[in-house]
PDB file of C-alpha atoms in Angstrom:
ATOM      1  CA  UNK A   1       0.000   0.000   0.000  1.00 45.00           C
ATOM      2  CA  UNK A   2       1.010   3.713  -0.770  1.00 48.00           C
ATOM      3  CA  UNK A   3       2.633   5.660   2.208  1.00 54.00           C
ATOM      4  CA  UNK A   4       1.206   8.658   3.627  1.00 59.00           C
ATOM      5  CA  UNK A   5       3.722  11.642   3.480  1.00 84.00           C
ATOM      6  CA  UNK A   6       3.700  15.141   4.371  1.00 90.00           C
ATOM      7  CA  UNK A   7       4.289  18.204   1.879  1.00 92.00           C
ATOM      8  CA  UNK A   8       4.556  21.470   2.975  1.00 94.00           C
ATOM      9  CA  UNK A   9       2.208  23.994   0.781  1.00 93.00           C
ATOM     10  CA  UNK A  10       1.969  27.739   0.360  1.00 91.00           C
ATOM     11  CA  UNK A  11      -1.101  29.958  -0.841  1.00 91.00           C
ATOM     12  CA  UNK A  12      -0.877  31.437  -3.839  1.00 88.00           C
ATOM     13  CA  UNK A  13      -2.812  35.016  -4.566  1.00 82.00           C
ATOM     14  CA  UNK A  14      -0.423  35.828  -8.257  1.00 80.00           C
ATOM     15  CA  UNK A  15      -1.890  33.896 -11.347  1.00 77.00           C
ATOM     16  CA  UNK A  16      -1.087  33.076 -15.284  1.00 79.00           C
ATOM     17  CA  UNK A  17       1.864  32.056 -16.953  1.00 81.00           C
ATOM     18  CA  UNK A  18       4.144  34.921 -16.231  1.00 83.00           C
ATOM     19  CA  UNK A  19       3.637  33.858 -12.362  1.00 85.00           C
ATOM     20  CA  UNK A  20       3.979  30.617 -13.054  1.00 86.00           C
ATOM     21  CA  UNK A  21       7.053  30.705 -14.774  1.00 86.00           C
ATOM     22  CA  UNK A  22       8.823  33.003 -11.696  1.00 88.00           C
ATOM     23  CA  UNK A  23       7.264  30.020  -9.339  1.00 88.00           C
ATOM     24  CA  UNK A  24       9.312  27.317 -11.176  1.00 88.00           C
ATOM     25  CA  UNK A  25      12.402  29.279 -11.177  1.00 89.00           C
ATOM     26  CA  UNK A  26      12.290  29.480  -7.419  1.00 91.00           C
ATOM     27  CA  UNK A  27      11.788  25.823  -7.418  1.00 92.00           C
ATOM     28  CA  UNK A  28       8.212  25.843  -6.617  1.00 93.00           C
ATOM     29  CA  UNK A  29       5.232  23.988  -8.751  1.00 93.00           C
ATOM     30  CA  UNK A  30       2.056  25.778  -8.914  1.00 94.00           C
ATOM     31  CA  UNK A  31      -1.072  23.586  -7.552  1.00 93.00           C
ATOM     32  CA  UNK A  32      -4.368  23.341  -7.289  1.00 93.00           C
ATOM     33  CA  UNK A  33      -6.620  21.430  -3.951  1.00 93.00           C
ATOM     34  CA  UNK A  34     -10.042  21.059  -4.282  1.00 89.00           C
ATOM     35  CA  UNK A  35     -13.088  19.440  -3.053  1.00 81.00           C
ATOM     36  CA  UNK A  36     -16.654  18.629  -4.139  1.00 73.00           C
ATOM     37  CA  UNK A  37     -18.295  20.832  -1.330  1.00 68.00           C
ATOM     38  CA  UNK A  38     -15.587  23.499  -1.238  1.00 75.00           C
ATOM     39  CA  UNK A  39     -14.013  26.012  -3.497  1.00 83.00           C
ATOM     40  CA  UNK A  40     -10.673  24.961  -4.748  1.00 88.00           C
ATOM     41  CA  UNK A  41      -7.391  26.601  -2.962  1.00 90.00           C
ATOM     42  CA  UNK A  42      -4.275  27.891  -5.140  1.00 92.00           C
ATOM     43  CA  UNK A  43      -1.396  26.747  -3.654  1.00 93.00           C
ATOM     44  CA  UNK A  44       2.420  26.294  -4.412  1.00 94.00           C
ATOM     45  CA  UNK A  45       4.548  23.093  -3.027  1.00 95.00           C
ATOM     46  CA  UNK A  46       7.949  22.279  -3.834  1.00 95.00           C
ATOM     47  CA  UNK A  47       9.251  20.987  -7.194  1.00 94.00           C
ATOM     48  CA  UNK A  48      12.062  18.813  -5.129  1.00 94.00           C
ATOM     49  CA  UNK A  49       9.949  17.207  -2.287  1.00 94.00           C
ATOM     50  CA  UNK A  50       7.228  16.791  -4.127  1.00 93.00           C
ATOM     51  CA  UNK A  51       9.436  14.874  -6.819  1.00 92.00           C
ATOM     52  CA  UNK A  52      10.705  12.678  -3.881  1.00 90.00           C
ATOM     53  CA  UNK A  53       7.103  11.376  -2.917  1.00 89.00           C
ATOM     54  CA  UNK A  54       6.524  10.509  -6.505  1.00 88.00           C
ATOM     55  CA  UNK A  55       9.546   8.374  -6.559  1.00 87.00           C
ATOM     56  CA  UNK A  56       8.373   6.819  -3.739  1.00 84.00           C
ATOM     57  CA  UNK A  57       5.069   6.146  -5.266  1.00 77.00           C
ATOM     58  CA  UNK A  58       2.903   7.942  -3.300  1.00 76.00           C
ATOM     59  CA  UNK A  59      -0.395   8.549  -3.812  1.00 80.00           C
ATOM     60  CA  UNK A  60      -1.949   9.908  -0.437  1.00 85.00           C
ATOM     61  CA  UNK A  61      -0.301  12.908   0.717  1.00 88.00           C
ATOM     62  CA  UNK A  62      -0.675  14.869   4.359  1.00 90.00           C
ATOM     63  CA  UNK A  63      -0.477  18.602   2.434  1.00 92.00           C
ATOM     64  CA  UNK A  64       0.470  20.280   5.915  1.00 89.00           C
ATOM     65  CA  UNK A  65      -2.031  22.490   7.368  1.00 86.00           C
ATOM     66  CA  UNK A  66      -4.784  20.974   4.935  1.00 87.00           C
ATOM     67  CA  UNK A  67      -5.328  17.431   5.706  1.00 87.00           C
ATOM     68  CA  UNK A  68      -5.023  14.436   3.207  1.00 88.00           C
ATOM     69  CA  UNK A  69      -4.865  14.906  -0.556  1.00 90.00           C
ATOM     70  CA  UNK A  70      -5.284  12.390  -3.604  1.00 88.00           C
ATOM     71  CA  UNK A  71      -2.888  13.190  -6.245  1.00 89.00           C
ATOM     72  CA  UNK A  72      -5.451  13.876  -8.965  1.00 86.00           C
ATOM     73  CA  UNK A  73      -3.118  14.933 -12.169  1.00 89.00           C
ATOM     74  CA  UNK A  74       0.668  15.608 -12.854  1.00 92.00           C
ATOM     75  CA  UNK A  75       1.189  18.133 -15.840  1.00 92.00           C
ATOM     76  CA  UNK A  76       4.211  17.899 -17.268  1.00 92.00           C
ATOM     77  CA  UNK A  77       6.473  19.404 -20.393  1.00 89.00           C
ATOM     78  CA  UNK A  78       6.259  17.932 -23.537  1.00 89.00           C
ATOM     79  CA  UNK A  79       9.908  16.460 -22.732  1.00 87.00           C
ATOM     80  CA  UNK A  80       8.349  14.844 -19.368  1.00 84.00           C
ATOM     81  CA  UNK A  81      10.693  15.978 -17.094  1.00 85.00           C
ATOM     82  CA  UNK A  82       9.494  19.349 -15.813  1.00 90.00           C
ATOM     83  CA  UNK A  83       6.185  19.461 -13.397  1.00 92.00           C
ATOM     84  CA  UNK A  84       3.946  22.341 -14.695  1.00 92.00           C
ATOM     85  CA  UNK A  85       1.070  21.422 -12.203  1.00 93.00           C
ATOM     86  CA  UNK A  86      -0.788  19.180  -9.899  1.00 94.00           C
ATOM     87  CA  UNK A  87      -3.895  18.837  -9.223  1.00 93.00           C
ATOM     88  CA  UNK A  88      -4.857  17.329  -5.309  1.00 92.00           C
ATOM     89  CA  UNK A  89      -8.242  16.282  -4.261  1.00 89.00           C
ATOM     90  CA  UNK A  90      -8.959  16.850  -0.678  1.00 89.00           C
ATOM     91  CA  UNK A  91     -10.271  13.061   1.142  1.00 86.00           C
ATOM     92  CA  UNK A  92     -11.166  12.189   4.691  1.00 82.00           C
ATOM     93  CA  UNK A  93      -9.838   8.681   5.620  1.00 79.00           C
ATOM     94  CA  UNK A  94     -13.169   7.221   5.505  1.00 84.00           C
ATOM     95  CA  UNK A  95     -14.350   8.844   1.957  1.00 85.00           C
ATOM     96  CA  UNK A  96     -13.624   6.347  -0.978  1.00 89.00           C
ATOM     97  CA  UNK A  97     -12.159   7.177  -4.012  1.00 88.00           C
ATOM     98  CA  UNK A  98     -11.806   6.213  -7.857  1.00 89.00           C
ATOM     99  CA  UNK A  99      -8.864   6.030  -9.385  1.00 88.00           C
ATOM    100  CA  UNK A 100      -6.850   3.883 -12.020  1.00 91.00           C
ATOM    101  CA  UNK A 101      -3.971   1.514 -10.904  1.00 92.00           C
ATOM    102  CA  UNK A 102      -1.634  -0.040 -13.031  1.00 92.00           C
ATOM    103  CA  UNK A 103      -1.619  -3.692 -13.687  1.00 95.00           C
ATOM    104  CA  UNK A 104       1.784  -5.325 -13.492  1.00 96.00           C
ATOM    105  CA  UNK A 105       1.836  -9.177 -14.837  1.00 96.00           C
ATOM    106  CA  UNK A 106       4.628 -11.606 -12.768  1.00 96.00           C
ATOM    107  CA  UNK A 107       6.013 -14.946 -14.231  1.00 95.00           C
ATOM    108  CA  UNK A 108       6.071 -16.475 -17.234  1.00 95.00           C
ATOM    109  CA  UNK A 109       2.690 -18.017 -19.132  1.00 95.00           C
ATOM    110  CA  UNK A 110       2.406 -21.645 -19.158  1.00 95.00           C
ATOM    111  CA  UNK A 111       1.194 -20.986 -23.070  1.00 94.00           C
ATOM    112  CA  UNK A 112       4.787 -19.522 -23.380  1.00 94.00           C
ATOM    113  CA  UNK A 113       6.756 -21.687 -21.654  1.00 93.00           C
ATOM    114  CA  UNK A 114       6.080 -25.230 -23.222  1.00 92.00           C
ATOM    115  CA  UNK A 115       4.018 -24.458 -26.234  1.00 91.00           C
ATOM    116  CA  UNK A 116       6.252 -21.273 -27.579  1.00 91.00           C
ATOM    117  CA  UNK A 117       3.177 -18.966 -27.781  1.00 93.00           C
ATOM    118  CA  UNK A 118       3.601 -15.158 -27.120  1.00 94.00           C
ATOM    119  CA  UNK A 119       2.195 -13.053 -24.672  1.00 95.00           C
ATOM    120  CA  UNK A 120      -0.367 -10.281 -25.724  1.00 95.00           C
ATOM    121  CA  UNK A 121      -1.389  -7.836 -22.961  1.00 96.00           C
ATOM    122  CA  UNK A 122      -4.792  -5.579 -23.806  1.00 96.00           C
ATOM    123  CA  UNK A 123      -5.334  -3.352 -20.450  1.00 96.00           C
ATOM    124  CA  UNK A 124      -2.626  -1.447 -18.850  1.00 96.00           C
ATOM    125  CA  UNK A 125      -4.832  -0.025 -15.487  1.00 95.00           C
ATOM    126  CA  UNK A 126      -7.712  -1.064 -13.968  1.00 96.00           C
ATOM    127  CA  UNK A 127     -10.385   1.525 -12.177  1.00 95.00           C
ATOM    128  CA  UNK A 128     -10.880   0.865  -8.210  1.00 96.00           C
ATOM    129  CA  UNK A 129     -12.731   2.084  -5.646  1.00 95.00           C
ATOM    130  CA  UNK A 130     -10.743   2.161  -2.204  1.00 92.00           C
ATOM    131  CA  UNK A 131     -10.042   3.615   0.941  1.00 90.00           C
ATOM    132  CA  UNK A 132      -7.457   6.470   1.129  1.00 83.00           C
ATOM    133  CA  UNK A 133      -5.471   4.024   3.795  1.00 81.00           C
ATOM    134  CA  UNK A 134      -5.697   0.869   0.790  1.00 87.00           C
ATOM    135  CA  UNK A 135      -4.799   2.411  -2.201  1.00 86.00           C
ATOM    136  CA  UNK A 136      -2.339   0.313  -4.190  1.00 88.00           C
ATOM    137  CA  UNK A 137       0.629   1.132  -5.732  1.00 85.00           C
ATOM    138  CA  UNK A 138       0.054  -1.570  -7.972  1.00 91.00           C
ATOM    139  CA  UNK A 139      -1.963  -4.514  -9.191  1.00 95.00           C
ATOM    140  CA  UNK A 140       0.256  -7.677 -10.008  1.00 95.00           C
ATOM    141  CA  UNK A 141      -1.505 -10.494 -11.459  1.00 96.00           C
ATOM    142  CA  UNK A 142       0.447 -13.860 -11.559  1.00 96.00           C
ATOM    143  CA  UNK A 143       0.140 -15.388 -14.832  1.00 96.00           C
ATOM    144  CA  UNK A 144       1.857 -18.500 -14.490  1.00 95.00           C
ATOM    145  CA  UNK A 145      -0.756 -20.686 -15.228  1.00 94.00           C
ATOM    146  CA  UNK A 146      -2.177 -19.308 -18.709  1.00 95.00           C
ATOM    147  CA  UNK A 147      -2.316 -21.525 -21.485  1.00 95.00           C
ATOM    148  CA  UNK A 148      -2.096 -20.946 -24.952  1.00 94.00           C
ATOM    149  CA  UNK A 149      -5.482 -19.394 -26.518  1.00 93.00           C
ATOM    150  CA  UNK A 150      -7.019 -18.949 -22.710  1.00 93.00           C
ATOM    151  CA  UNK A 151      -7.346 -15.303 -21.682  1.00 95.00           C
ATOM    152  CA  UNK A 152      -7.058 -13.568 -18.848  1.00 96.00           C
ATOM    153  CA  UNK A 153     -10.189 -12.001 -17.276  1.00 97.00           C
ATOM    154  CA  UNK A 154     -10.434  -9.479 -14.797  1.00 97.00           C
ATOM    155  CA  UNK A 155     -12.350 -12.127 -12.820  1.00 95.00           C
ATOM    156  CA  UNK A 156      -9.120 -14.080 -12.062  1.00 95.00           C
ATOM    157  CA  UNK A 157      -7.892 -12.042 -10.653  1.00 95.00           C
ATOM    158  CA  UNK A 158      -7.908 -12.606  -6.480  1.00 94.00           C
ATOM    159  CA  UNK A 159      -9.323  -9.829  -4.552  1.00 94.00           C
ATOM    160  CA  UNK A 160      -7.295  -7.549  -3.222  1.00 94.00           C
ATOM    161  CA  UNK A 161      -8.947  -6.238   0.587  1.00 94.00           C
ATOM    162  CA  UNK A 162     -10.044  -3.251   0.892  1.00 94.00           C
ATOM    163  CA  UNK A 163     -10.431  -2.344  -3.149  1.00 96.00           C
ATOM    164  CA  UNK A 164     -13.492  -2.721  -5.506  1.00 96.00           C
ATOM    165  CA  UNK A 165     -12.739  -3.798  -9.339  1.00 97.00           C
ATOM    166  CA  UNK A 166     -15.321  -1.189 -10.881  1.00 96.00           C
ATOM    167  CA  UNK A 167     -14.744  -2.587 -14.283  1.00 96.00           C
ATOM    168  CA  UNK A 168     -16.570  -6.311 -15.657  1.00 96.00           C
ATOM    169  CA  UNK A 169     -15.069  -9.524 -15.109  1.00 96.00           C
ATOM    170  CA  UNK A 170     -15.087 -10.447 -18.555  1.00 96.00           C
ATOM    171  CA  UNK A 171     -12.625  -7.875 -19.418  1.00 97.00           C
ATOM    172  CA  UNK A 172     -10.028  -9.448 -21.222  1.00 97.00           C
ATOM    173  CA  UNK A 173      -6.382  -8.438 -19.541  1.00 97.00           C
ATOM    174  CA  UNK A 174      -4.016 -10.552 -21.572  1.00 97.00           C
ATOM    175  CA  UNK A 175      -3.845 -13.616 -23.829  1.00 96.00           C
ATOM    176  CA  UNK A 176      -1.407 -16.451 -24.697  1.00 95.00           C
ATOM    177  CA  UNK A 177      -1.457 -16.599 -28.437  1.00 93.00           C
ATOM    178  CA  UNK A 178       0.050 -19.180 -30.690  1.00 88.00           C
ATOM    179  CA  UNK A 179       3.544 -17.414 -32.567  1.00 71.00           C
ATOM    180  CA  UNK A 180       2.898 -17.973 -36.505  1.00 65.00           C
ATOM    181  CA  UNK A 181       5.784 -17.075 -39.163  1.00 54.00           C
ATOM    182  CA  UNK A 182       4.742 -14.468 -41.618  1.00 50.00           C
ATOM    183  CA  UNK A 183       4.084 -15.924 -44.705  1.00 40.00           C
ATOM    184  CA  UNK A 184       5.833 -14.345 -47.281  1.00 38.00           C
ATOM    185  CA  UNK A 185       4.057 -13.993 -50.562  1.00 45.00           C
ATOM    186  CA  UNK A 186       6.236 -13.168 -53.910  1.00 47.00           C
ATOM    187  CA  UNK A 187       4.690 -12.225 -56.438  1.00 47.00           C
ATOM    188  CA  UNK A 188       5.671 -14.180 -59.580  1.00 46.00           C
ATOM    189  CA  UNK A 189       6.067 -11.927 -62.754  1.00 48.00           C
ATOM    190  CA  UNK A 190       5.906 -14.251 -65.805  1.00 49.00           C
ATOM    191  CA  UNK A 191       7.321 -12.390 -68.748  1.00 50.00           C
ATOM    192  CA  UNK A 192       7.380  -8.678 -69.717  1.00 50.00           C
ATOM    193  CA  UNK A 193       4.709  -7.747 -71.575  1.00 50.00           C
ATOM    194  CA  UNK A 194       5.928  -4.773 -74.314  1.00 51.00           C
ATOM    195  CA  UNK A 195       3.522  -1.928 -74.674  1.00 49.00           C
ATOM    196  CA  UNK A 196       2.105  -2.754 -77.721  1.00 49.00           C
ATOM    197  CA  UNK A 197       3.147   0.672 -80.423  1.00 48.00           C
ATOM    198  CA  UNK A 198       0.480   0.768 -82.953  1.00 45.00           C
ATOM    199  CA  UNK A 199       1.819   2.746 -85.996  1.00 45.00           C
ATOM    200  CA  UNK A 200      -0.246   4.853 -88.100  1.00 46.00           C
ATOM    201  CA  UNK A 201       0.573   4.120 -91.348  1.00 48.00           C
ATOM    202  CA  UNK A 202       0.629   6.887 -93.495  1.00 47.00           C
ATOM    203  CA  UNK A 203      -0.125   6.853 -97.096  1.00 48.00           C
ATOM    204  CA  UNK A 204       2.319   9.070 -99.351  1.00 48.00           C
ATOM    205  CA  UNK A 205       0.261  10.402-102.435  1.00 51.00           C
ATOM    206  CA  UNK A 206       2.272   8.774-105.786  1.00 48.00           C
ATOM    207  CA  UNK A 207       2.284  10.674-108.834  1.00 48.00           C
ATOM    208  CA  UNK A 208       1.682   8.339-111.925  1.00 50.00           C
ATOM    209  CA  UNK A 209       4.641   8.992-114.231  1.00 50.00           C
ATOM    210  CA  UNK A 210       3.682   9.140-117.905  1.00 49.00           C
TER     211      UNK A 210
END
């Protein structure tokens, strides 16, 4: 499960980019927290200890003089290595929230290991509905035990305590498929066929001698 950290945040009353831009340069991200029954708060946290609890994959944050926060959304630069924003959602420890967690698969396929098929996998997150205190970090399914052309449904996957799978348990998350050569096709070009060059002929008036 995700740690809880703390993160020490500042109110903001300066706006748009130019503000923005001066914020980052002191090494401080602008932010937004909000909640459904309040009015959203401008803040400003910083770019390096916020960066830290990311590494550490966390997800629930104590934003100091605030309470708990979900991180909502990261904007970043179109290079993905500069935070632009965040967005936090204010939570109470018994309020549940929705939220997509990555799926991680562990070991190799059965389908792969003795009848040389290939792995396919089709969903990369799955949406839950936990606790703040059970969120986790991530969702690894064992796939040991797939064989070749039997997929893997969301509803083999064992329940985790404290989260809700929001999505059907016929959702296909991977496959085993069989590995097939490609087929390579040539095309056989009998011949040449020459443009056929129909000549006028032209007819040269003769003059009948006498």
């Amino acid at each position: 499960m995700s740690e809880e950290m703390v993160l020490k945040i500042q109110e903001r009353s300066d706006f748009g980019t130019r503000s923005s831009k001066r914020m980052r340069k002191a090494g401080q991200v602008p932010a937004v927290l909000s909640h459904k029954s309040d009015n959203p708060i401008h803040i400003s946290i910083s770019d390096h200890d916020f960066q830290m609890i990311l590494n550490k994959g966390g997800r629930i944050i104590n934003l100091e003089g605030a309470g708990n926060a979900f991180i909502k959304d990261v904007q970043w630069d179109h290079l993905g290595d500069k935070i632009l924003h965040v967005d936090f959602t204010k939570v109470a420890k018994d309020e549940k929230l929705t939220m997509d967690v990555a799926i991680v698969l562990k070991g190799i396929p059965a389908g792969v290991r003795e009848e040389g098929g290939t792995l396919d996998q089709f969903v990369q997150t799955l949406k839950v509905e936990c606790l703040p205190t059970s969120i986790p970090e991530s969702i690894e399914v064992d796939v040991t035990g797939v064989k070749l052309n039997a997929p893997l449904h969301l509803g083999d996957v064992p329940a985790i305590p404290g989260v809700t799978f929001l999505q059907e348990k016929e959702l296909v998350l991977a496959t085993v498929t069989e590995h097939r050569a490609e087929e390579i096709v040539e095309d056989e070009v009998s011949g040449s066929a020459e443009p056929e060059v129909i000549a006028k002929e032209k007819k040269e008036d003769s003059e009948d001698k006498k």
